[in-house]
PDB file of C-alpha atoms in Angstrom:
ATOM      1  CA  UNK A   1      -0.021  -0.003  -0.019  1.00  0.00           C
ATOM      2  CA  UNK A   2       2.771   2.376   0.864  1.00  0.00           C
ATOM      3  CA  UNK A   3       4.425   1.707  -2.581  1.00  0.00           C
ATOM      4  CA  UNK A   4       1.132   2.408  -4.334  1.00  0.00           C
ATOM      5  CA  UNK A   5       0.559   5.618  -2.380  1.00  0.00           C
ATOM      6  CA  UNK A   6       4.058   6.746  -3.285  1.00  0.00           C
ATOM      7  CA  UNK A   7       3.569   6.124  -6.960  1.00  0.00           C
ATOM      8  CA  UNK A   8       0.255   7.862  -6.947  1.00  0.00           C
ATOM      9  CA  UNK A   9       1.796  10.855  -5.101  1.00  0.00           C
ATOM     10  CA  UNK A  10       4.599  11.075  -7.671  1.00  0.00           C
ATOM     11  CA  UNK A  11       2.064  11.050 -10.417  1.00  0.00           C
ATOM     12  CA  UNK A  12       0.008  13.671  -8.778  1.00  0.00           C
ATOM     13  CA  UNK A  13       3.110  15.820  -8.326  1.00  0.00           C
ATOM     14  CA  UNK A  14       4.170  15.415 -11.949  1.00  0.00           C
ATOM     15  CA  UNK A  15       0.579  16.349 -13.116  1.00  0.00           C
ATOM     16  CA  UNK A  16       0.521  19.319 -10.820  1.00  0.00           C
ATOM     17  CA  UNK A  17       3.915  20.585 -12.237  1.00  0.00           C
ATOM     18  CA  UNK A  18       2.654  20.161 -15.811  1.00  0.00           C
ATOM     19  CA  UNK A  19      -0.437  22.212 -15.066  1.00  0.00           C
ATOM     20  CA  UNK A  20       1.570  24.815 -13.261  1.00  0.00           C
ATOM     21  CA  UNK A  21       4.053  25.102 -16.143  1.00  0.00           C
ATOM     22  CA  UNK A  22       1.224  25.433 -18.666  1.00  0.00           C
ATOM     23  CA  UNK A  23      -0.402  28.183 -16.594  1.00  0.00           C
ATOM     24  CA  UNK A  24       2.885  30.000 -16.177  1.00  0.00           C
ATOM     25  CA  UNK A  25       3.566  29.894 -19.943  1.00  0.00           C
ATOM     26  CA  UNK A  26       0.128  30.676 -21.289  1.00  0.00           C
ATOM     27  CA  UNK A  27      -1.754  32.755 -18.654  1.00  0.00           C
ATOM     28  CA  UNK A  28       0.317  34.234 -15.914  1.00  0.00           C
ATOM     29  CA  UNK A  29       2.042  37.057 -17.691  1.00  0.00           C
ATOM     30  CA  UNK A  30      -1.265  38.285 -19.098  1.00  0.00           C
ATOM     31  CA  UNK A  31      -2.799  38.221 -15.648  1.00  0.00           C
ATOM     32  CA  UNK A  32       0.181  40.242 -14.369  1.00  0.00           C
ATOM     33  CA  UNK A  33      -0.075  42.796 -17.167  1.00  0.00           C
ATOM     34  CA  UNK A  34      -3.818  43.071 -16.415  1.00  0.00           C
ATOM     35  CA  UNK A  35      -3.096  43.721 -12.758  1.00  0.00           C
ATOM     36  CA  UNK A  36      -0.611  46.454 -13.629  1.00  0.00           C
ATOM     37  CA  UNK A  37      -2.972  48.074 -16.065  1.00  0.00           C
ATOM     38  CA  UNK A  38      -5.702  48.188 -13.462  1.00  0.00           C
ATOM     39  CA  UNK A  39      -3.406  49.406 -10.818  1.00  0.00           C
ATOM     40  CA  UNK A  40      -2.166  52.133 -13.235  1.00  0.00           C
ATOM     41  CA  UNK A  41      -5.715  53.223 -13.698  1.00  0.00           C
ATOM     42  CA  UNK A  42      -6.100  53.303  -9.922  1.00  0.00           C
ATOM     43  CA  UNK A  43      -2.904  55.402  -9.559  1.00  0.00           C
ATOM     44  CA  UNK A  44      -4.184  57.971 -12.015  1.00  0.00           C
ATOM     45  CA  UNK A  45      -7.456  58.215 -10.079  1.00  0.00           C
ATOM     46  CA  UNK A  46      -6.142  57.998  -6.434  1.00  0.00           C
ATOM     47  CA  UNK A  47      -7.442  61.500  -5.596  1.00  0.00           C
ATOM     48  CA  UNK A  48     -10.912  60.448  -6.523  1.00  0.00           C
ATOM     49  CA  UNK A  49     -10.895  57.157  -4.568  1.00  0.00           C
ATOM     50  CA  UNK A  50     -12.217  56.816  -1.043  1.00  0.00           C
ATOM     51  CA  UNK A  51     -10.172  54.237   0.721  1.00  0.00           C
ATOM     52  CA  UNK A  52     -12.345  54.557   3.775  1.00  0.00           C
ATOM     53  CA  UNK A  53     -14.992  52.890   1.647  1.00  0.00           C
ATOM     54  CA  UNK A  54     -14.752  49.193   2.316  1.00  0.00           C
ATOM     55  CA  UNK A  55     -15.432  48.096  -1.349  1.00  0.00           C
ATOM     56  CA  UNK A  56     -12.932  50.445  -2.868  1.00  0.00           C
ATOM     57  CA  UNK A  57     -10.286  49.568  -0.244  1.00  0.00           C
ATOM     58  CA  UNK A  58     -11.044  45.914  -0.771  1.00  0.00           C
ATOM     59  CA  UNK A  59     -10.746  46.083  -4.532  1.00  0.00           C
ATOM     60  CA  UNK A  60      -7.415  47.783  -4.348  1.00  0.00           C
ATOM     61  CA  UNK A  61      -6.188  45.229  -1.881  1.00  0.00           C
ATOM     62  CA  UNK A  62      -7.171  42.406  -4.201  1.00  0.00           C
ATOM     63  CA  UNK A  63      -5.508  44.148  -7.173  1.00  0.00           C
ATOM     64  CA  UNK A  64      -2.276  44.422  -5.224  1.00  0.00           C
ATOM     65  CA  UNK A  65      -2.395  40.878  -4.011  1.00  0.00           C
ATOM     66  CA  UNK A  66      -3.048  39.700  -7.518  1.00  0.00           C
ATOM     67  CA  UNK A  67       0.174  41.414  -8.715  1.00  0.00           C
ATOM     68  CA  UNK A  68       1.975  40.062  -5.642  1.00  0.00           C
ATOM     69  CA  UNK A  69       0.817  36.525  -6.266  1.00  0.00           C
ATOM     70  CA  UNK A  70       1.977  36.671  -9.892  1.00  0.00           C
ATOM     71  CA  UNK A  71       5.414  37.816  -8.786  1.00  0.00           C
ATOM     72  CA  UNK A  72       5.705  35.111  -6.032  1.00  0.00           C
ATOM     73  CA  UNK A  73       4.633  32.318  -8.320  1.00  0.00           C
ATOM     74  CA  UNK A  74       6.780  29.281  -8.182  1.00  0.00           C
ATOM     75  CA  UNK A  75       8.241  29.770 -11.696  1.00  0.00           C
ATOM     76  CA  UNK A  76      10.653  26.809 -11.666  1.00  0.00           C
ATOM     77  CA  UNK A  77       8.787  24.410  -9.370  1.00  0.00           C
ATOM     78  CA  UNK A  78      11.071  24.607  -6.316  1.00  0.00           C
ATOM     79  CA  UNK A  79       8.291  25.415  -3.960  1.00  0.00           C
ATOM     80  CA  UNK A  80      10.377  27.859  -1.845  1.00  0.00           C
ATOM     81  CA  UNK A  81       8.647  29.190   1.204  1.00  0.00           C
ATOM     82  CA  UNK A  82       8.373  33.002   0.692  1.00  0.00           C
ATOM     83  CA  UNK A  83       7.022  33.404   4.219  1.00  0.00           C
ATOM     84  CA  UNK A  84      10.467  32.397   5.577  1.00  0.00           C
ATOM     85  CA  UNK A  85      11.929  35.733   4.216  1.00  0.00           C
ATOM     86  CA  UNK A  86      14.974  33.856   2.931  1.00  0.00           C
ATOM     87  CA  UNK A  87      16.775  36.007   0.418  1.00  0.00           C
ATOM     88  CA  UNK A  88      16.107  34.581  -2.964  1.00  0.00           C
ATOM     89  CA  UNK A  89      16.111  35.193  -6.700  1.00  0.00           C
ATOM     90  CA  UNK A  90      12.787  35.412  -8.546  1.00  0.00           C
ATOM     91  CA  UNK A  91      13.088  33.328 -11.733  1.00  0.00           C
ATOM     92  CA  UNK A  92      11.009  35.580 -13.935  1.00  0.00           C
ATOM     93  CA  UNK A  93      10.629  33.973 -17.434  1.00  0.00           C
ATOM     94  CA  UNK A  94      12.410  35.671 -20.416  1.00  0.00           C
ATOM     95  CA  UNK A  95       9.007  36.360 -21.926  1.00  0.00           C
ATOM     96  CA  UNK A  96       8.422  38.828 -19.044  1.00  0.00           C
ATOM     97  CA  UNK A  97      11.306  41.035 -20.112  1.00  0.00           C
ATOM     98  CA  UNK A  98       9.114  43.789 -21.690  1.00  0.00           C
ATOM     99  CA  UNK A  99       7.406  44.405 -18.368  1.00  0.00           C
ATOM    100  CA  UNK A 100      10.743  45.343 -16.742  1.00  0.00           C
ATOM    101  CA  UNK A 101      12.837  46.886 -19.547  1.00  0.00           C
ATOM    102  CA  UNK A 102      10.933  50.175 -19.823  1.00  0.00           C
ATOM    103  CA  UNK A 103      10.847  50.591 -16.097  1.00  0.00           C
ATOM    104  CA  UNK A 104       7.131  51.600 -15.959  1.00  0.00           C
ATOM    105  CA  UNK A 105       6.350  48.590 -13.867  1.00  0.00           C
ATOM    106  CA  UNK A 106       8.963  49.689 -11.292  1.00  0.00           C
ATOM    107  CA  UNK A 107       7.722  53.225 -11.238  1.00  0.00           C
ATOM    108  CA  UNK A 108       4.107  52.032 -10.914  1.00  0.00           C
ATOM    109  CA  UNK A 109       4.676  50.330  -7.613  1.00  0.00           C
ATOM    110  CA  UNK A 110       6.933  53.164  -6.155  1.00  0.00           C
ATOM    111  CA  UNK A 111       4.156  55.543  -7.144  1.00  0.00           C
ATOM    112  CA  UNK A 112       1.562  53.384  -5.491  1.00  0.00           C
ATOM    113  CA  UNK A 113       3.567  53.237  -2.263  1.00  0.00           C
ATOM    114  CA  UNK A 114       3.567  56.982  -2.100  1.00  0.00           C
ATOM    115  CA  UNK A 115      -0.115  57.423  -3.152  1.00  0.00           C
ATOM    116  CA  UNK A 116      -1.824  54.838  -1.098  1.00  0.00           C
ATOM    117  CA  UNK A 117      -2.661  54.850   2.658  1.00  0.00           C
ATOM    118  CA  UNK A 118      -0.591  52.731   4.961  1.00  0.00           C
ATOM    119  CA  UNK A 119      -3.191  49.964   4.987  1.00  0.00           C
ATOM    120  CA  UNK A 120      -2.420  49.346   1.296  1.00  0.00           C
ATOM    121  CA  UNK A 121       1.092  50.736   0.671  1.00  0.00           C
ATOM    122  CA  UNK A 122       2.905  47.764   2.346  1.00  0.00           C
ATOM    123  CA  UNK A 123       1.473  45.552  -0.467  1.00  0.00           C
ATOM    124  CA  UNK A 124       3.109  47.861  -3.046  1.00  0.00           C
ATOM    125  CA  UNK A 125       6.442  47.534  -1.251  1.00  0.00           C
ATOM    126  CA  UNK A 126       5.988  43.725  -1.138  1.00  0.00           C
ATOM    127  CA  UNK A 127       5.748  43.721  -4.910  1.00  0.00           C
ATOM    128  CA  UNK A 128       8.844  45.888  -5.210  1.00  0.00           C
ATOM    129  CA  UNK A 129      10.704  43.337  -3.054  1.00  0.00           C
ATOM    130  CA  UNK A 130       9.981  40.726  -5.697  1.00  0.00           C
ATOM    131  CA  UNK A 131      10.750  43.017  -8.596  1.00  0.00           C
ATOM    132  CA  UNK A 132      14.118  43.836  -7.018  1.00  0.00           C
ATOM    133  CA  UNK A 133      14.863  40.094  -6.781  1.00  0.00           C
ATOM    134  CA  UNK A 134      14.403  39.154 -10.505  1.00  0.00           C
ATOM    135  CA  UNK A 135      17.242  37.023 -11.795  1.00  0.00           C
ATOM    136  CA  UNK A 136      20.287  38.821 -13.047  1.00  0.00           C
ATOM    137  CA  UNK A 137      20.243  36.966 -16.413  1.00  0.00           C
ATOM    138  CA  UNK A 138      16.941  38.656 -17.356  1.00  0.00           C
ATOM    139  CA  UNK A 139      18.982  41.698 -18.317  1.00  0.00           C
ATOM    140  CA  UNK A 140      22.117  42.493 -20.218  1.00  0.00           C
ATOM    141  CA  UNK A 141      24.818  44.336 -18.287  1.00  0.00           C
ATOM    142  CA  UNK A 142      23.661  47.683 -19.610  1.00  0.00           C
ATOM    143  CA  UNK A 143      19.905  46.912 -19.011  1.00  0.00           C
ATOM    144  CA  UNK A 144      20.712  45.796 -15.453  1.00  0.00           C
ATOM    145  CA  UNK A 145      22.583  49.013 -14.757  1.00  0.00           C
ATOM    146  CA  UNK A 146      19.622  51.036 -15.955  1.00  0.00           C
ATOM    147  CA  UNK A 147      17.255  48.943 -13.942  1.00  0.00           C
ATOM    148  CA  UNK A 148      19.381  49.335 -10.841  1.00  0.00           C
ATOM    149  CA  UNK A 149      19.550  53.105 -11.278  1.00  0.00           C
ATOM    150  CA  UNK A 150      15.768  53.360 -11.257  1.00  0.00           C
ATOM    151  CA  UNK A 151      15.522  50.931  -8.293  1.00  0.00           C
ATOM    152  CA  UNK A 152      18.030  52.905  -6.086  1.00  0.00           C
ATOM    153  CA  UNK A 153      16.382  56.146  -7.142  1.00  0.00           C
ATOM    154  CA  UNK A 154      13.030  54.799  -5.868  1.00  0.00           C
ATOM    155  CA  UNK A 155      14.665  53.673  -2.571  1.00  0.00           C
ATOM    156  CA  UNK A 156      16.249  57.062  -2.184  1.00  0.00           C
ATOM    157  CA  UNK A 157      12.913  58.860  -2.714  1.00  0.00           C
ATOM    158  CA  UNK A 158      11.359  56.766   0.047  1.00  0.00           C
ATOM    159  CA  UNK A 159      14.097  57.673   2.453  1.00  0.00           C
ATOM    160  CA  UNK A 160      13.791  61.266   1.564  1.00  0.00           C
ATOM    161  CA  UNK A 161      10.119  61.001   2.424  1.00  0.00           C
ATOM    162  CA  UNK A 162      10.204  58.610   5.315  1.00  0.00           C
ATOM    163  CA  UNK A 163       6.881  59.308   6.987  1.00  0.00           C
ATOM    164  CA  UNK A 164       5.362  56.142   5.591  1.00  0.00           C
ATOM    165  CA  UNK A 165       8.076  54.043   7.269  1.00  0.00           C
ATOM    166  CA  UNK A 166       6.526  54.815  10.672  1.00  0.00           C
ATOM    167  CA  UNK A 167       3.984  52.098   9.795  1.00  0.00           C
ATOM    168  CA  UNK A 168       5.327  48.707  10.915  1.00  0.00           C
ATOM    169  CA  UNK A 169       4.252  46.849   7.842  1.00  0.00           C
ATOM    170  CA  UNK A 170       5.865  49.369   5.482  1.00  0.00           C
ATOM    171  CA  UNK A 171       8.980  49.377   7.682  1.00  0.00           C
ATOM    172  CA  UNK A 172       9.173  45.598   7.465  1.00  0.00           C
ATOM    173  CA  UNK A 173       8.732  45.480   3.643  1.00  0.00           C
ATOM    174  CA  UNK A 174      11.194  48.319   3.133  1.00  0.00           C
ATOM    175  CA  UNK A 175      13.864  46.514   5.089  1.00  0.00           C
ATOM    176  CA  UNK A 176      13.221  43.420   2.971  1.00  0.00           C
ATOM    177  CA  UNK A 177      13.628  45.596  -0.158  1.00  0.00           C
ATOM    178  CA  UNK A 178      17.064  46.842   1.083  1.00  0.00           C
ATOM    179  CA  UNK A 179      18.135  43.288   1.885  1.00  0.00           C
ATOM    180  CA  UNK A 180      17.146  42.109  -1.565  1.00  0.00           C
ATOM    181  CA  UNK A 181      19.062  45.090  -3.092  1.00  0.00           C
ATOM    182  CA  UNK A 182      22.128  44.143  -1.130  1.00  0.00           C
ATOM    183  CA  UNK A 183      22.017  40.368  -1.892  1.00  0.00           C
ATOM    184  CA  UNK A 184      20.988  40.535  -5.599  1.00  0.00           C
ATOM    185  CA  UNK A 185      23.398  43.213  -6.764  1.00  0.00           C
ATOM    186  CA  UNK A 186      27.157  43.449  -6.572  1.00  0.00           C
ATOM    187  CA  UNK A 187      28.887  46.339  -4.825  1.00  0.00           C
ATOM    188  CA  UNK A 188      30.657  47.207  -8.022  1.00  0.00           C
ATOM    189  CA  UNK A 189      27.284  47.632  -9.665  1.00  0.00           C
ATOM    190  CA  UNK A 190      25.840  49.678  -6.843  1.00  0.00           C
ATOM    191  CA  UNK A 191      28.687  52.198  -6.699  1.00  0.00           C
ATOM    192  CA  UNK A 192      28.327  52.959 -10.404  1.00  0.00           C
ATOM    193  CA  UNK A 193      24.746  54.226  -9.944  1.00  0.00           C
ATOM    194  CA  UNK A 194      24.591  58.038 -10.414  1.00  0.00           C
ATOM    195  CA  UNK A 195      22.811  58.765  -7.114  1.00  0.00           C
ATOM    196  CA  UNK A 196      24.711  56.057  -5.098  1.00  0.00           C
ATOM    197  CA  UNK A 197      26.614  58.422  -2.787  1.00  0.00           C
ATOM    198  CA  UNK A 198      23.367  60.198  -1.646  1.00  0.00           C
ATOM    199  CA  UNK A 199      21.461  57.013  -1.525  1.00  0.00           C
ATOM    200  CA  UNK A 200      24.108  55.196   0.639  1.00  0.00           C
ATOM    201  CA  UNK A 201      24.204  58.062   3.092  1.00  0.00           C
ATOM    202  CA  UNK A 202      20.387  57.913   3.472  1.00  0.00           C
ATOM    203  CA  UNK A 203      20.511  54.143   3.946  1.00  0.00           C
ATOM    204  CA  UNK A 204      23.302  54.473   6.502  1.00  0.00           C
ATOM    205  CA  UNK A 205      21.259  57.089   8.395  1.00  0.00           C
ATOM    206  CA  UNK A 206      18.182  54.814   8.257  1.00  0.00           C
ATOM    207  CA  UNK A 207      20.312  51.841   9.521  1.00  0.00           C
ATOM    208  CA  UNK A 208      21.629  53.798  12.475  1.00  0.00           C
ATOM    209  CA  UNK A 209      18.171  54.987  13.427  1.00  0.00           C
ATOM    210  CA  UNK A 210      16.855  51.421  13.090  1.00  0.00           C
ATOM    211  CA  UNK A 211      19.573  50.169  15.450  1.00  0.00           C
ATOM    212  CA  UNK A 212      18.833  52.882  17.915  1.00  0.00           C
ATOM    213  CA  UNK A 213      15.173  51.881  17.931  1.00  0.00           C
ATOM    214  CA  UNK A 214      16.233  48.271  18.251  1.00  0.00           C
ATOM    215  CA  UNK A 215      18.398  49.129  21.192  1.00  0.00           C
ATOM    216  CA  UNK A 216      15.646  50.949  23.137  1.00  0.00           C
ATOM    217  CA  UNK A 217      13.117  48.207  22.132  1.00  0.00           C
ATOM    218  CA  UNK A 218      15.395  45.480  23.352  1.00  0.00           C
ATOM    219  CA  UNK A 219      16.063  47.443  26.535  1.00  0.00           C
ATOM    220  CA  UNK A 220      12.368  47.404  27.103  1.00  0.00           C
ATOM    221  CA  UNK A 221      12.129  43.737  26.010  1.00  0.00           C
ATOM    222  CA  UNK A 222      10.102  44.497  22.895  1.00  0.00           C
ATOM    223  CA  UNK A 223      10.450  43.744  19.233  1.00  0.00           C
ATOM    224  CA  UNK A 224      13.742  42.072  18.300  1.00  0.00           C
ATOM    225  CA  UNK A 225      12.812  41.239  14.679  1.00  0.00           C
ATOM    226  CA  UNK A 226      13.773  44.654  13.159  1.00  0.00           C
ATOM    227  CA  UNK A 227      17.468  43.877  12.902  1.00  0.00           C
ATOM    228  CA  UNK A 228      16.987  41.041  10.475  1.00  0.00           C
ATOM    229  CA  UNK A 229      17.064  43.044   7.256  1.00  0.00           C
ATOM    230  CA  UNK A 230      19.097  46.142   8.117  1.00  0.00           C
ATOM    231  CA  UNK A 231      21.290  47.128   5.231  1.00  0.00           C
TER     232      UNK A 231
END
């Protein structure tokens, strides 16, 4: 019976992977593009939206989660546990290149972070965490340098307008974003970014302030988790 069960389990796993691969290759990118289109429309109409309205808030939440689920899809069938916060590379398919080469996708989620209330903005940051983690081979060296420039510029802008980081969910996701930036790009690439000197000063200031908060929190026997992602 155990042997039969094992064979059936293997067949089920193989079938599941085939279905997942087919979905990835035929549907997932279109779903992601649709989510970005709808989020872009919402960004343009943010001033007219009432996020205190449960239905509007709920719709925006679901759109952001749809984009997030597309970006956290198990593209190569490794079943990594994103909830563990292990630093990882997102194995975006080559067919997704157009969504990242013109940088509008990157700008969309940075804009959403700045435009949305704290109850939603952390989801935009979560998407940015995944976008910052796309595999290096998706870009040529020149393309990667341009992508990194836009990414660092977005991080710098957040640090120049840090009021949103007072929200714990935003703080957590932003620290994850810094950690992915550090792990997925080489120092030699980072220092070549035009605004690197200013950005690294802001990151250093943010790190010192975070460690000071951690010190006082630990003194009061409070939250010890903040140090995990500090750049």
